[in-house]
Structure formats: structure tokens, C-alpha cells
Amino acid sequence: MVKVFKLVIAGPYGAGKTTFVKTLSEVVPIETDVPTTGKTTTVAFDYGKIRVNDIIVHLFGVPGQERFSFLWRIVARGMNAYIFMVDSSSLELVKAAVFMYNYFINTFPNTPHIIAANKQDIAKVSINDIRTILGVKPEVKVVPLIAVNKKMVLETLITLLSEVHRLMYGSVLSSIGEGNSNTGNVKS
């Protein structure tokens, strides 16, 4: 039986949410990015989809700017879990994630999640410092990530799915892994 899973990718502006969705999606992603000064910003959400074994994961990246915070609850409605992404390339960027992370843990206190410390190729902030700055509970995993690296993105997704399985069933999920998906697109 195929299961449908709604995953939200949250985090502040520039954390790498759109890149995560684009890297992981098996379908052409829907993006609502508009140009800003030298970059782009998501103004509604990003959408992608991937199938892993018997789970169809719908990926929804929310906008990171606080002015679009009214969309966070709308897009997150009905989610099964979320990945909270932070840009680990500077201390200031990690500190800028505190407001949004607090919003998510306070608004969705019973929703499983993990933290993805993106931009590990240029990281200036350690995983332990990210955990401390955000005030992440000990049971929540903080994983290293480079959002353009398909293998790392898939490992992040599998870590989240394993955590959800552990919380729901009290056991480790061992049947999902690289190469076990129903599509050849998830192999790196």
C-alpha cells in the first residue's frame, strides 16, 4: 500500500530550502521565486515529489522571510513532519534562524522534525553550536547537509523518515535506504 507523506522544509531566507527541493524532487519542481537584489526569494512555496519505497513524499518549501510568515501555517497544515534548515556558514545566519525555529516548535509542538545544517562545505558554525543557539532538544537530530549534494539530501530525508517511524512505532526503520527506492533517480 502506498503511503502519502507531507514534508515541509522550513528555515530562514537563504538557508537552501529551494535547492533542497530541486535536488531531491523526481518531478520538475514548482518554484515561486522572484528576483531580489542579486538573489531570488520564495514568495509562496516550492513543491516537489519523490517516492521512496512505498512512500510518496510531497515536499513543500516555505518562504523564509518573516514578511511571508502568514504562509508558514497555511503551507504546514496537514504536514507529517518538517526539516528545519539553517545556513551554517556564519554565526549571524544561525542566530537569524532562532525566530522561525521557535515559531515552528511552538506552533507545531508535536510534529516530528530534524535540523539540517546546510552549507557544510563552507560551515563556520559547528553542529553542537547550532543545537545550542537554536535551543534544540536533545532528542532532535541535527544533521550536516550540502543541499546540492543529492546523496546528502537523500540521507537527510531518510533520517527524517526514520525518526518519524521511530516516534510512531518505537522501532528503527531499516528498510529505507539509498538504492531501495522505487526510482533510479534517488541514487547518487
Tab-separated table of C-alpha atoms in Angstrom, residues 38-102:
chain	number	residue	atom	x	y	z
A	38	GLY	CA	21.402	39.685	-6.549
A	39	LYS	CA	19.365	36.642	-5.450
A	40	THR	CA	15.863	35.248	-5.568
A	41	THR	CA	13.352	34.713	-2.791
A	42	THR	CA	10.428	32.320	-2.446
A	43	VAL	CA	7.144	34.187	-2.102
A	44	ALA	CA	4.652	31.310	-1.699
A	45	PHE	CA	6.218	27.841	-1.614
A	46	ASP	CA	8.340	25.377	-3.536
A	47	TYR	CA	6.912	21.961	-4.369
A	48	GLY	CA	8.484	18.682	-5.364
A	49	LYS	CA	7.794	14.982	-5.022
A	50	ILE	CA	9.818	11.823	-4.514
A	51	ARG	CA	8.878	8.201	-3.996
A	52	VAL	CA	10.886	6.141	-1.527
A	53	ASN	CA	9.764	2.512	-1.374
A	54	ASP	CA	6.013	2.663	-0.720
A	55	ILE	CA	6.048	6.281	0.488
A	56	ILE	CA	5.248	9.206	-1.795
A	57	VAL	CA	6.793	12.251	-0.159
A	58	HIS	CA	5.367	15.629	-1.124
A	59	LEU	CA	7.989	18.318	-0.467
A	60	PHE	CA	6.860	21.833	0.429
A	61	GLY	CA	9.471	24.540	0.960
A	62	VAL	CA	8.104	27.590	2.764
A	63	PRO	CA	9.350	31.143	2.269
A	64	GLY	CA	11.965	32.158	4.802
A	65	GLN	CA	11.364	35.879	5.070
A	66	GLU	CA	9.345	36.950	8.087
A	67	ARG	CA	7.093	39.124	5.906
A	68	PHE	CA	5.727	35.873	4.419
A	69	SER	CA	5.207	34.246	7.828
A	70	PHE	CA	1.434	34.159	7.302
A	71	LEU	CA	2.117	31.375	4.764
A	72	TRP	CA	4.018	29.167	7.221
A	73	ARG	CA	0.886	27.870	8.954
A	74	ILE	CA	-1.050	27.605	5.669
A	75	VAL	CA	1.602	25.529	3.890
A	76	ALA	CA	2.349	23.467	7.016
A	77	ARG	CA	-1.301	22.465	7.560
A	78	GLY	CA	-1.518	18.678	7.465
A	79	MET	CA	2.229	18.081	7.427
A	80	ASN	CA	3.557	14.811	8.808
A	81	ALA	CA	6.978	16.249	9.666
A	82	TYR	CA	9.386	19.037	8.817
A	83	ILE	CA	13.050	19.627	8.194
A	84	PHE	CA	14.288	22.925	9.608
A	85	MET	CA	17.267	24.180	7.590
A	86	VAL	CA	19.887	26.615	8.770
A	87	ASP	CA	22.781	28.180	6.916
A	88	SER	CA	25.825	27.070	8.906
A	89	SER	CA	28.221	29.368	7.031
A	90	SER	CA	28.060	32.127	9.655
A	91	LEU	CA	27.085	32.671	13.272
A	92	GLU	CA	24.812	35.585	12.336
A	93	LEU	CA	22.834	33.410	9.898
A	94	VAL	CA	22.325	30.705	12.516
A	95	LYS	CA	21.169	33.328	15.035
A	96	ALA	CA	18.768	34.695	12.396
A	97	ALA	CA	17.047	31.277	12.344
A	98	VAL	CA	16.013	31.391	16.026
A	99	PHE	CA	12.747	33.293	15.493
A	100	MET	CA	11.468	30.952	12.780
A	101	TYR	CA	12.565	27.805	14.614
A	102	ASN	CA	10.779	28.986	17.766
